[in-house]
Coordinates of C-alpha atoms in Angstrom, one line a residue:
Chain A
M22 CA 77.4 69.7 77.6
E23 CA 78.4 69.7 74.0
Q24 CA 78.1 73.5 74.0
L25 CA 80.5 73.7 76.9
L26 CA 83.0 71.5 75.2
A27 CA 82.7 73.6 72.1
L28 CA 83.3 76.7 74.2
F29 CA 86.4 75.3 75.8
S30 CA 87.9 74.4 72.5
D31 CA 87.0 77.8 71.1
Y32 CA 90.2 79.7 70.2
T33 CA 89.0 83.1 71.3
F34 CA 87.8 81.8 74.6
Q35 CA 91.1 80.1 75.3
I36 CA 93.0 83.2 74.6
V37 CA 90.8 85.5 76.7
A38 CA 90.5 83.0 79.6
L39 CA 94.3 82.6 79.6
G40 CA 94.8 86.3 79.6
T41 CA 92.2 87.2 82.3
G42 CA 93.2 84.2 84.4
F43 CA 96.9 85.2 84.4
L44 CA 96.0 88.8 85.0
G45 CA 94.0 87.7 88.0
L46 CA 96.9 85.7 89.3
L47 CA 99.3 88.6 88.8
S48 CA 97.0 91.2 90.4
G49 CA 96.4 88.8 93.3
V50 CA 100.1 88.6 94.1
V51 CA 100.9 92.2 93.5
G52 CA 97.7 93.4 95.2
T53 CA 98.6 91.5 98.4
Y54 CA 101.7 93.7 98.8
A55 CA 99.7 96.8 97.9
T56 CA 97.1 96.1 100.5
L57 CA 99.7 95.2 103.1
R58 CA 101.4 98.6 102.5
K59 CA 97.9 100.2 102.9
E60 CA 98.2 101.5 99.4
S61 CA 95.4 99.5 97.8
L62 CA 93.7 102.6 96.5
L63 CA 96.9 103.6 94.7
G64 CA 95.9 101.1 92.1
D65 CA 92.6 103.0 91.5
A66 CA 94.5 106.3 91.1
L67 CA 97.1 104.7 88.8
S68 CA 94.6 103.2 86.5
H69 CA 93.1 106.7 86.0
A70 CA 96.4 108.3 85.7
A71 CA 97.5 106.0 83.0
L72 CA 95.1 107.6 80.5
P73 CA 97.1 110.7 79.5
G74 CA 100.1 108.5 79.0
I75 CA 98.2 106.3 76.6
A76 CA 96.8 109.3 74.7
L77 CA 100.2 111.0 74.5
A78 CA 102.0 107.8 73.3
F79 CA 99.3 107.6 70.6
L80 CA 99.8 111.2 69.6
L81 CA 103.5 110.7 69.4
I82 CA 103.7 107.5 67.3
G83 CA 100.3 107.8 65.6
K84 CA 99.3 104.1 65.8
K85 CA 97.9 101.7 68.3
D86 CA 100.9 99.6 69.2
L87 CA 100.2 98.1 72.6
V88 CA 103.9 98.2 73.7
Y89 CA 104.2 101.9 73.2
L90 CA 100.8 102.7 74.7
L91 CA 101.6 100.6 77.8
G92 CA 105.0 102.4 77.9
G93 CA 103.2 105.7 77.9
A94 CA 100.8 104.5 80.6
L95 CA 103.8 103.3 82.7
I96 CA 105.5 106.7 82.5
S97 CA 102.4 108.7 83.4
G98 CA 101.6 106.2 86.2
L99 CA 105.0 106.6 87.7
I100 CA 104.8 110.4 87.5
A101 CA 101.4 110.2 89.3
T102 CA 102.7 107.9 92.0
A103 CA 105.7 110.1 92.6
L104 CA 103.5 113.2 92.8
I105 CA 101.1 111.5 95.3
Q106 CA 104.0 110.2 97.5
W107 CA 105.7 113.6 97.3
I108 CA 102.6 115.6 98.2
S109 CA 101.5 113.4 101.0
K110 CA 105.0 113.1 102.6
K111 CA 106.2 116.7 102.3
S112 CA 103.1 118.4 103.6
T113 CA 100.2 117.9 106.0
V114 CA 97.9 116.9 103.1
K115 CA 96.4 113.5 103.7
F116 CA 97.2 110.6 101.4
D117 CA 93.6 110.2 100.3
N118 CA 93.3 113.9 99.4
A119 CA 96.5 113.8 97.4
L120 CA 95.3 110.7 95.7
S121 CA 92.0 112.1 94.6
V122 CA 93.3 115.3 93.3
V123 CA 96.1 113.7 91.2
L124 CA 93.6 111.0 90.0
S125 CA 91.1 113.5 88.7
S126 CA 93.5 116.0 87.2
F127 CA 95.4 113.2 85.3
F128 CA 92.1 111.7 84.2
G129 CA 91.0 115.2 83.1
L130 CA 94.2 115.6 81.1
G131 CA 93.6 112.2 79.5
L132 CA 90.1 113.2 78.5
V133 CA 91.4 116.5 77.0
L134 CA 94.0 114.6 75.0
L135 CA 91.5 111.9 73.9
T136 CA 89.0 114.6 72.7
H137 CA 91.8 116.2 70.8
I138 CA 92.7 112.9 69.2
Q139 CA 89.1 112.3 68.2
G140 CA 89.2 115.6 66.3
L141 CA 92.2 114.5 64.3
E142 CA 92.0 113.0 60.9
N143 CA 93.5 109.7 61.9
A144 CA 91.6 106.5 61.2
N145 CA 93.7 104.6 63.7
Q146 CA 92.3 106.5 66.7
A147 CA 89.1 104.5 67.1
G148 CA 89.0 102.2 70.1
L149 CA 91.3 104.1 72.3
E150 CA 88.4 104.6 74.7
K151 CA 88.4 100.8 75.3
F152 CA 91.1 101.5 77.9
I153 CA 88.5 103.2 80.0
Y154 CA 86.1 100.2 80.2
G155 CA 88.4 97.5 79.0
Q156 CA 87.3 94.9 76.5
A157 CA 88.6 91.5 77.3
S158 CA 87.0 89.9 74.3
S159 CA 89.3 91.9 72.0
M160 CA 92.5 90.5 73.5
L161 CA 94.8 89.2 70.9
L162 CA 97.3 86.4 71.2
S163 CA 100.2 88.9 71.0
D164 CA 98.6 90.8 73.9
V165 CA 98.4 87.7 76.0
Q166 CA 102.0 86.8 75.1
L167 CA 103.2 90.2 76.2
L168 CA 101.2 89.9 79.4
L169 CA 102.6 86.4 80.1
A170 CA 106.2 87.6 79.5
V171 CA 105.9 90.7 81.7
G172 CA 103.9 88.9 84.3
A173 CA 106.4 86.1 84.6
G174 CA 109.1 88.7 85.0
I175 CA 107.2 90.3 87.9
L176 CA 106.6 86.9 89.6
V177 CA 110.3 86.0 89.3
L178 CA 111.1 89.4 90.8
V179 CA 108.8 88.7 93.7
L180 CA 110.5 85.4 94.4
L181 CA 114.0 86.9 94.1
L182 CA 113.2 89.8 96.4
W183 CA 111.1 87.6 98.7
K184 CA 112.6 88.6 102.1
E185 CA 113.2 92.2 101.2
L186 CA 109.6 92.8 100.0
K187 CA 108.3 90.8 103.0
V188 CA 110.0 92.9 105.6
F189 CA 109.3 96.1 103.6
A190 CA 105.6 95.3 103.4
F191 CA 105.3 94.9 107.2
D192 CA 107.8 97.3 108.6
P193 CA 109.5 99.8 106.3
V194 CA 111.3 101.6 109.1
F195 CA 112.8 98.3 110.3
T196 CA 113.8 97.6 106.7
Q197 CA 115.7 100.9 106.6
T198 CA 117.5 100.1 109.8
L199 CA 118.5 96.7 108.4
G200 CA 120.3 98.6 105.6
F201 CA 118.0 97.9 102.7
Q202 CA 117.2 100.8 100.3
T203 CA 113.6 101.5 101.1
R204 CA 113.4 103.9 98.2
I205 CA 114.4 101.3 95.7
L206 CA 112.0 98.8 97.2
Q207 CA 109.2 101.4 97.1
F208 CA 110.0 102.1 93.4
I209 CA 110.0 98.4 92.5
L210 CA 106.7 97.9 94.3
S211 CA 105.1 100.9 92.6
A212 CA 106.4 99.8 89.2
M213 CA 104.9 96.3 89.7
I214 CA 101.6 97.7 90.7
I215 CA 101.6 100.1 87.7
L216 CA 102.5 97.3 85.3
T217 CA 99.8 95.1 86.5
V218 CA 97.2 97.9 86.4
I219 CA 98.0 98.9 82.9
F220 CA 97.8 95.4 81.7
G221 CA 94.4 95.2 83.4
L222 CA 93.3 98.4 81.7
E223 CA 93.1 96.6 78.4
S224 CA 90.9 93.8 79.7
V225 CA 88.8 95.0 82.6
G226 CA 89.2 98.7 82.3
V227 CA 90.2 101.7 84.5
I228 CA 87.5 101.5 87.1
L229 CA 87.3 97.8 87.8
M230 CA 91.0 97.3 88.0
S231 CA 91.2 98.4 91.6
A232 CA 88.8 95.6 92.6
L233 CA 91.1 93.0 90.9
L234 CA 94.0 94.3 93.0
I235 CA 92.3 94.5 96.3
G236 CA 89.7 91.7 96.2
P237 CA 92.0 88.6 96.0
A238 CA 94.3 90.0 98.7
V239 CA 91.5 90.7 101.1
A240 CA 89.8 87.3 100.5
A241 CA 93.1 85.4 100.9
R242 CA 94.0 87.3 104.0
Q243 CA 91.0 85.8 105.8
W244 CA 92.3 82.3 105.4
S245 CA 95.8 82.5 106.6
D246 CA 98.3 84.6 108.6
R247 CA 101.3 83.6 106.6
L248 CA 102.5 85.7 103.7
G249 CA 103.4 82.8 101.5
V250 CA 100.0 81.1 101.8
V251 CA 98.2 84.4 101.4
L252 CA 100.1 85.2 98.2
I253 CA 99.4 81.8 96.7
L254 CA 95.7 81.9 97.7
A255 CA 95.4 85.5 96.4
G256 CA 96.8 84.4 93.1
L257 CA 94.5 81.5 93.0
F258 CA 91.4 83.6 93.8
G259 CA 92.4 86.1 91.2
M260 CA 92.9 83.4 88.6
V261 CA 89.6 81.6 89.4
S262 CA 87.6 84.8 89.1
G263 CA 89.3 85.8 85.9
V264 CA 88.6 82.4 84.2
A265 CA 85.1 82.1 85.8
G266 CA 84.1 85.6 84.8
T267 CA 85.3 85.0 81.2
F268 CA 83.4 81.7 81.2
I269 CA 80.1 83.2 82.5
S270 CA 80.3 86.2 80.1
S271 CA 80.8 83.9 77.1
I272 CA 77.9 81.5 77.8
G273 CA 75.4 84.3 78.3
R274 CA 74.6 86.9 75.7
Q275 CA 75.6 90.5 76.2
I276 CA 77.4 90.1 79.5
P277 CA 80.5 92.3 79.7
T278 CA 83.6 90.4 80.8
G279 CA 85.2 92.9 83.2
P280 CA 82.2 93.5 85.4
T281 CA 81.5 89.8 85.5
I282 CA 85.0 89.1 86.8
V283 CA 84.5 91.7 89.5
L284 CA 81.1 90.1 90.5
V285 CA 82.7 86.6 90.8
L286 CA 85.6 88.1 92.8
S287 CA 83.2 90.0 95.1
L288 CA 81.4 86.7 95.8
I289 CA 84.7 85.1 96.8
V290 CA 85.4 88.0 99.1
M291 CA 82.0 87.8 100.7
I292 CA 82.3 84.0 101.3
S293 CA 85.8 84.5 102.7
L294 CA 84.7 87.3 105.1
I295 CA 81.7 85.3 106.3
F296 CA 83.0 81.7 106.5
S297 CA 86.7 82.0 107.3
P298 CA 87.4 79.5 110.1
K299 CA 89.6 81.9 112.1
R300 CA 88.4 85.4 111.6
G301 CA 85.1 85.0 109.8
L302 CA 81.9 86.7 110.8
I303 CA 80.1 83.4 111.7
I304 CA 82.9 82.1 113.9
R305 CA 83.2 85.5 115.5
W306 CA 79.5 85.5 116.3
V307 CA 79.7 82.0 117.7
N308 CA 82.7 82.9 119.9
Q309 CA 80.9 86.0 121.2
R310 CA 77.9 84.0 122.2
R311 CA 80.1 81.5 123.9
K312 CA 82.0 84.2 125.8
K313 CA 78.7 85.8 126.8
K314 CA 77.4 82.5 128.1
A315 CA 80.6 81.8 130.0
Y316 CA 80.6 85.3 131.5
I317 CA 76.9 85.0 132.6
K318 CA 77.8 81.7 134.2
Q319 CA 80.7 83.2 136.0
I320 CA 78.6 86.0 137.4
E321 CA 75.9 83.5 138.5
E322 CA 78.5 81.4 140.3
K323 CA 79.9 84.5 142.0
Q324 CA 76.4 85.5 143.1
E325 CA 75.8 82.0 144.5
R326 CA 79.0 82.1 146.3
S327 CA 78.4 85.5 147.8
E328 CA 74.9 84.4 148.8
K329 CA 76.4 81.4 150.5
Y330 CA 78.9 83.6 152.3
A331 CA 76.1 86.0 153.4
R332 CA 74.3 83.1 154.9
Chain B
M15 CA 75.1 129.7 74.7
L16 CA 78.6 130.5 75.6
V17 CA 77.6 132.4 78.7
E18 CA 75.4 129.5 79.7
I19 CA 78.3 127.1 79.6
Y20 CA 80.4 129.5 81.8
L21 CA 77.4 129.8 84.1
I22 CA 76.9 126.0 84.4
A23 CA 80.6 125.5 85.0
V24 CA 80.7 128.0 87.8
V25 CA 77.5 126.8 89.5
V26 CA 78.7 123.1 89.3
A27 CA 82.1 124.0 90.6
L28 CA 80.6 126.0 93.5
A29 CA 78.1 123.3 94.4
C30 CA 80.8 120.6 94.4
S31 CA 83.5 122.6 96.3
L32 CA 81.3 123.3 99.3
P33 CA 80.9 119.8 100.7
G34 CA 84.5 119.2 99.4
V35 CA 85.8 121.5 102.2
F36 CA 84.7 119.1 104.9
L37 CA 85.6 116.0 102.9
V38 CA 89.2 117.3 102.7
L39 CA 89.3 118.2 106.3
R40 CA 88.0 114.7 107.3
G41 CA 90.4 113.0 104.8
S42 CA 87.5 111.0 103.4
T43 CA 87.8 112.1 99.8
M44 CA 88.2 108.6 98.5
L45 CA 84.7 107.9 100.0
S46 CA 83.4 110.6 97.6
D47 CA 85.3 108.9 94.8
A48 CA 83.4 105.7 95.6
I49 CA 80.1 107.5 95.8
T50 CA 80.5 109.2 92.4
H51 CA 80.9 105.7 90.9
T52 CA 78.1 104.0 92.6
V53 CA 75.5 106.6 91.9
L54 CA 75.5 105.1 88.4
L55 CA 73.8 102.0 89.9
G56 CA 71.2 104.2 91.6
I57 CA 70.5 106.0 88.3
V58 CA 70.1 102.6 86.5
L59 CA 67.9 101.0 89.2
A60 CA 65.7 104.1 89.4
F61 CA 65.4 104.2 85.7
F62 CA 64.2 100.7 85.6
V63 CA 61.4 101.6 88.1
V64 CA 60.2 104.8 86.5
N65 CA 61.3 104.3 82.9
D66 CA 62.0 108.0 82.4
L67 CA 65.5 109.5 82.2
N68 CA 64.2 112.9 83.2
S69 CA 62.4 111.9 86.3
P70 CA 63.4 113.4 89.6
F71 CA 63.2 109.9 91.1
L72 CA 66.5 109.2 89.4
I73 CA 68.2 111.7 91.6
V74 CA 66.5 110.3 94.7
G75 CA 67.4 106.7 93.9
A76 CA 71.0 107.6 93.1
T77 CA 71.4 109.6 96.3
L78 CA 70.0 106.7 98.3
V79 CA 72.5 104.3 96.6
G80 CA 75.3 106.8 97.4
V81 CA 74.4 106.7 101.1
L82 CA 74.0 103.0 101.0
T83 CA 77.6 102.8 99.6
V84 CA 78.9 104.7 102.5
W85 CA 77.0 102.6 105.0
L86 CA 78.2 99.4 103.4
I87 CA 81.8 100.6 103.3
E88 CA 81.7 101.6 107.0
T89 CA 80.0 98.3 108.0
L90 CA 82.9 96.5 106.3
Q91 CA 85.4 98.7 108.0
H92 CA 83.9 98.0 111.4
T93 CA 84.4 94.3 111.1
K94 CA 88.1 95.0 111.2
L95 CA 88.7 92.2 108.8
L96 CA 90.1 94.5 106.1
S97 CA 91.7 97.9 106.1
N98 CA 89.7 101.0 105.5
D99 CA 90.8 101.7 102.0
S100 CA 90.4 98.1 101.0
A101 CA 86.7 98.3 102.0
I102 CA 86.3 101.2 99.7
G103 CA 88.1 99.5 96.9
I104 CA 85.9 96.4 97.2
V105 CA 82.4 98.0 97.5
F106 CA 82.4 100.5 94.7
P107 CA 83.7 98.3 91.8
L108 CA 81.0 95.8 92.8
F109 CA 78.2 98.3 92.6
F110 CA 79.7 99.7 89.5
S111 CA 80.0 96.3 87.8
I112 CA 76.3 95.5 88.6
A113 CA 75.4 98.8 87.0
I114 CA 77.4 98.1 83.9
I115 CA 76.0 94.6 83.5
L116 CA 72.4 95.9 83.9
I117 CA 73.0 98.7 81.3
T118 CA 74.6 96.4 78.7
R119 CA 71.9 93.7 79.1
Y120 CA 68.7 95.7 79.5
A121 CA 69.2 99.3 78.5
G122 CA 70.9 98.9 75.2
N123 CA 68.4 100.9 73.3
V124 CA 67.9 103.8 75.8
H125 CA 70.1 106.8 76.0
L126 CA 71.7 105.6 79.2
D127 CA 75.3 104.6 78.7
A128 CA 78.2 104.5 81.0
D129 CA 80.1 106.9 78.7
S130 CA 77.8 109.8 79.4
V131 CA 77.7 109.1 83.1
L132 CA 81.4 108.7 83.6
M133 CA 82.7 111.4 81.3
G134 CA 79.8 113.8 80.7
E135 CA 80.2 116.7 78.4
L136 CA 79.6 120.2 79.5
A137 CA 79.3 121.5 75.9
F138 CA 76.1 119.5 75.5
A139 CA 74.5 120.6 78.7
P140 CA 72.8 123.8 77.3
F141 CA 71.0 121.6 74.8
R142 CA 68.6 120.3 77.4
R143 CA 66.3 123.2 78.1
M144 CA 64.0 123.9 80.9
T145 CA 60.6 124.7 79.4
L146 CA 57.6 125.8 81.5
F147 CA 54.3 126.8 80.0
G148 CA 56.0 127.0 76.6
M149 CA 58.7 129.4 77.8
D150 CA 62.4 128.8 77.8
F151 CA 64.0 129.1 81.1
G152 CA 67.6 128.2 80.3
P153 CA 69.4 124.8 80.6
K154 CA 68.0 122.2 82.9
V155 CA 71.3 121.4 84.5
L156 CA 71.7 125.0 85.5
W157 CA 68.5 124.9 87.5
S158 CA 69.1 121.6 89.1
M159 CA 72.6 122.5 90.1
L160 CA 71.5 125.9 91.4
I161 CA 69.0 124.1 93.7
I162 CA 71.7 121.8 94.9
L163 CA 74.0 124.7 95.5
I164 CA 71.4 126.4 97.6
I165 CA 70.8 123.2 99.6
N166 CA 74.5 122.9 100.2
V167 CA 74.8 126.6 101.3
L168 CA 71.9 126.3 103.6
F169 CA 73.1 123.1 105.2
I170 CA 76.6 124.5 105.8
T171 CA 75.3 127.8 107.2
F172 CA 72.8 126.1 109.5
F173 CA 75.1 123.3 110.7
Y174 CA 78.3 125.3 110.6
K175 CA 79.4 124.9 114.2
E176 CA 78.2 121.2 114.3
L177 CA 80.2 120.5 111.1
K178 CA 83.2 122.3 112.5
I179 CA 83.3 120.5 115.8
T180 CA 82.5 117.0 114.4
T181 CA 85.2 117.5 111.8
F182 CA 88.0 118.6 114.1
D183 CA 87.2 116.7 117.3
P184 CA 84.5 114.0 116.9
G185 CA 85.2 112.8 120.4
L186 CA 84.4 116.2 122.0
A187 CA 81.4 116.6 119.7
A188 CA 80.0 113.3 120.9
A189 CA 80.6 114.3 124.5
L190 CA 78.9 117.6 124.0
G191 CA 75.8 115.8 122.6
F192 CA 76.2 116.4 118.9
S193 CA 75.9 113.3 116.8
P194 CA 79.0 112.8 114.6
V195 CA 77.3 109.9 112.9
F196 CA 74.2 111.9 111.9
L197 CA 76.3 114.8 110.6
H198 CA 78.6 112.4 108.7
Y199 CA 75.6 110.8 106.9
A200 CA 74.0 114.2 106.3
L201 CA 77.3 115.3 104.6
M202 CA 77.5 112.1 102.6
T203 CA 73.9 112.6 101.5
L204 CA 74.9 116.0 100.2
V205 CA 77.9 114.6 98.5
S206 CA 75.9 112.0 96.7
L207 CA 73.2 114.5 95.8
T208 CA 75.8 116.8 94.4
A209 CA 77.5 114.0 92.5
V210 CA 74.2 112.9 91.0
G211 CA 73.3 116.4 89.9
A212 CA 76.7 117.0 88.4
Y213 CA 77.2 113.7 86.6
D214 CA 75.7 114.5 83.2
S215 CA 77.5 117.8 82.9
V216 CA 80.9 116.9 84.4
G217 CA 81.0 113.2 84.4
S218 CA 81.3 111.3 87.7
I219 CA 85.1 110.7 87.7
L220 CA 85.8 114.4 87.4
V221 CA 83.3 115.3 90.1
V222 CA 85.9 114.2 92.6
G223 CA 88.3 116.7 91.2
F224 CA 85.7 119.4 91.4
M225 CA 85.0 118.5 95.1
V226 CA 88.6 118.0 96.3
G227 CA 90.8 120.3 94.2
P228 CA 89.5 123.8 95.3
A229 CA 89.1 122.7 98.9
L230 CA 92.6 121.3 99.0
T231 CA 93.9 124.6 97.6
G232 CA 92.1 126.4 100.3
Y233 CA 93.4 124.0 102.9
L234 CA 97.0 124.6 101.8
L235 CA 96.6 128.4 101.9
T236 CA 95.1 129.0 105.4
H237 CA 94.6 127.6 108.8
R238 CA 91.1 129.1 109.4
L239 CA 88.0 127.3 108.4
K240 CA 86.0 130.4 107.3
R241 CA 88.9 131.7 105.2
M242 CA 89.4 128.2 103.8
I243 CA 85.8 128.1 102.6
L244 CA 86.2 131.5 101.0
I245 CA 89.4 130.6 99.2
T246 CA 87.8 127.3 98.1
L247 CA 84.9 129.2 96.5
I248 CA 87.1 131.7 94.8
T249 CA 89.4 128.9 93.5
A250 CA 86.4 127.0 92.2
V251 CA 85.1 130.0 90.2
F252 CA 88.6 130.8 88.9
N253 CA 89.3 127.1 87.9
S254 CA 86.0 126.8 86.0
L255 CA 86.3 130.1 84.2
V256 CA 89.9 129.5 83.1
G257 CA 89.1 125.8 82.3
V258 CA 86.2 126.7 80.0
K259 CA 88.2 129.4 78.3
A260 CA 91.1 127.1 77.7
A261 CA 88.8 124.3 76.5
F262 CA 87.3 126.7 73.9
V263 CA 90.7 127.9 72.7
L264 CA 92.1 124.3 72.4
D265 CA 88.7 122.9 71.3
T266 CA 88.6 120.0 73.7
S267 CA 86.7 118.4 76.6
I268 CA 85.6 121.2 79.0
A269 CA 85.2 119.2 82.1
G270 CA 88.6 117.6 81.5
M271 CA 90.2 121.0 81.0
I272 CA 88.7 122.3 84.3
A273 CA 90.1 119.2 86.1
V274 CA 93.5 119.9 84.6
V275 CA 93.4 123.6 85.7
T276 CA 92.2 122.4 89.2
G277 CA 95.2 120.2 89.4
I278 CA 97.5 123.0 88.4
T279 CA 96.2 125.5 90.9
C280 CA 96.4 122.8 93.6
L281 CA 100.0 122.1 92.7
L282 CA 100.8 125.9 92.7
A283 CA 99.3 126.2 96.2
F284 CA 101.3 123.2 97.3
L285 CA 104.5 124.7 96.0
F286 CA 104.1 128.4 96.9
S287 CA 101.8 128.5 99.9
P288 CA 103.3 130.9 102.5
S289 CA 102.5 128.7 105.5
K290 CA 102.4 125.1 104.3
G291 CA 104.1 125.3 100.9
S292 CA 107.0 123.1 100.1
I293 CA 109.3 125.9 98.9
Q294 CA 108.7 127.6 102.2
A295 CA 109.6 124.4 104.0
I296 CA 112.9 124.2 102.1
R297 CA 113.7 127.8 103.0
N298 CA 112.9 127.1 106.6
R299 CA 115.2 124.1 106.6
W300 CA 118.0 126.3 105.1
K301 CA 117.5 128.9 107.7
Q302 CA 117.6 126.4 110.5
R303 CA 120.7 124.9 109.1
K304 CA 122.4 128.3 109.0
N305 CA 121.3 129.1 112.5
L306 CA 122.5 125.9 113.8
K307 CA 125.9 126.4 112.2
K308 CA 126.1 129.9 113.7
Q309 CA 125.2 128.6 117.1
A310 CA 127.7 125.8 116.9
A311 CA 130.4 128.3 115.8
S312 CA 129.6 130.8 118.6
S313 CA 129.6 128.1 121.2
H314 CA 133.0 127.0 120.0
I315 CA 134.3 130.6 120.3
K316 CA 132.9 130.9 123.8
S317 CA 134.6 127.7 125.0

């Protein structure tokens, strides 16, 4: 117990838990829109596509300043999104195929640049690879402050554009007929996803970021049919898994934070899929059995009646 | 040494691009992205059982986990509780996380780190030699990938019509008595086998590019399956040769360079393809606009 108290008052733990918790909240909210637009894998592609941007930004300024690196990631992420949308809209190429080609060639470019950087005589370069796996424990107060500022901006934007984003998420064509600029909305949504993803890169890494976008949204979707409730729940689930993952990885020895967060999140998703009172697997099974029984009863009654009639 | 790197690159590219053709046509390339990540868990688990990084059981275990991934994703998709791509995005990070946790906790002192699995380095591939009876038979990866390439070629030649019909019209295939499910899983087994074989030379993230890129180039350039396979193979060879050369000139990651070249050829095909290219589409639109104007003018004159 004392150990726990000591942990909670630990400065590093507070910072990291605050960072991952807020990141979880943010990706829960943004991820809900992404999954509603059926673009949840875009997050996965973007997190890979951010790598060349990070490497290029480092090459240009020569030091590891988080703001510039994230700026580079933002730009290469936007380019990748535009490419994916362009290819899949202007040709018969399927969205998935465009996604995987862009993802791997951008990641390849990132590796090429990183290898080049490693060959340079620059002492600053060490640690750029941490963007691939993420290293939550190395979060600094300034990083968390930046995350809080940008994240709060995104949340305010979501509130301000509430009805626009809502109608766009469910029916983009209808949105256009209402006179909203769908292109601008698409851009805002993409930018929000990219910003969230690149903040996640630092703490959970390229590969696990997609889980953080999709997981909370899917889990929250099982408990409600209303967008507002789903958003709040998704944010909550994301936050809980962020904090719980950080907690578990700090009490155990040699447990990486990012993967632990994903494990906790997957547990929440599984519980939601199985136990949700409206759509869950258990309630579905019960309903099916009930229906089957009712149906058998119906048939039996019919049989009885026809037998009576025959007599 | 140099020749060996070229050879390995070409063989890996060929082996990957063949199943890629059918992945692209089925639009299930992100499934292969998931597989390439989850085979890491298979490698780790199999390693804990046999305790030998060179054991062939590693390949078997990893392939099994790859197929298990596909099965789990599809089971989730069938519940209709979440969309298809969400199912992919939930399953593979979970498997991957378990793998990373296992590696950091229990395999810290073995040469088994996520780095080498994810990013691989072709330049180091020739260092692992195949020695039989004290004789040197070239790099190990070359042999394993050659075997995988042969398996892929055999599968596709033997099941060509089955693959074709299940890809383009699964309903008809089922009605005719072919099993789309069986072929789907057979294809996915091949994909995971290829991904496992290629991971330590190419790295599992770039395997996706090796699988999808050439096939997508082929898809953009033709409407016929046989021709598409041919173009895919040619593109795969071209990409790997140019990529390796460029990597040597610029002194950088070989697999990364091949992935970049793959992306570029794909983009070129997308722009300049005579039938499906976007420049052609723009030209067609211009022509149509002109024709329409002409028609409108002539109908005015007539009236």
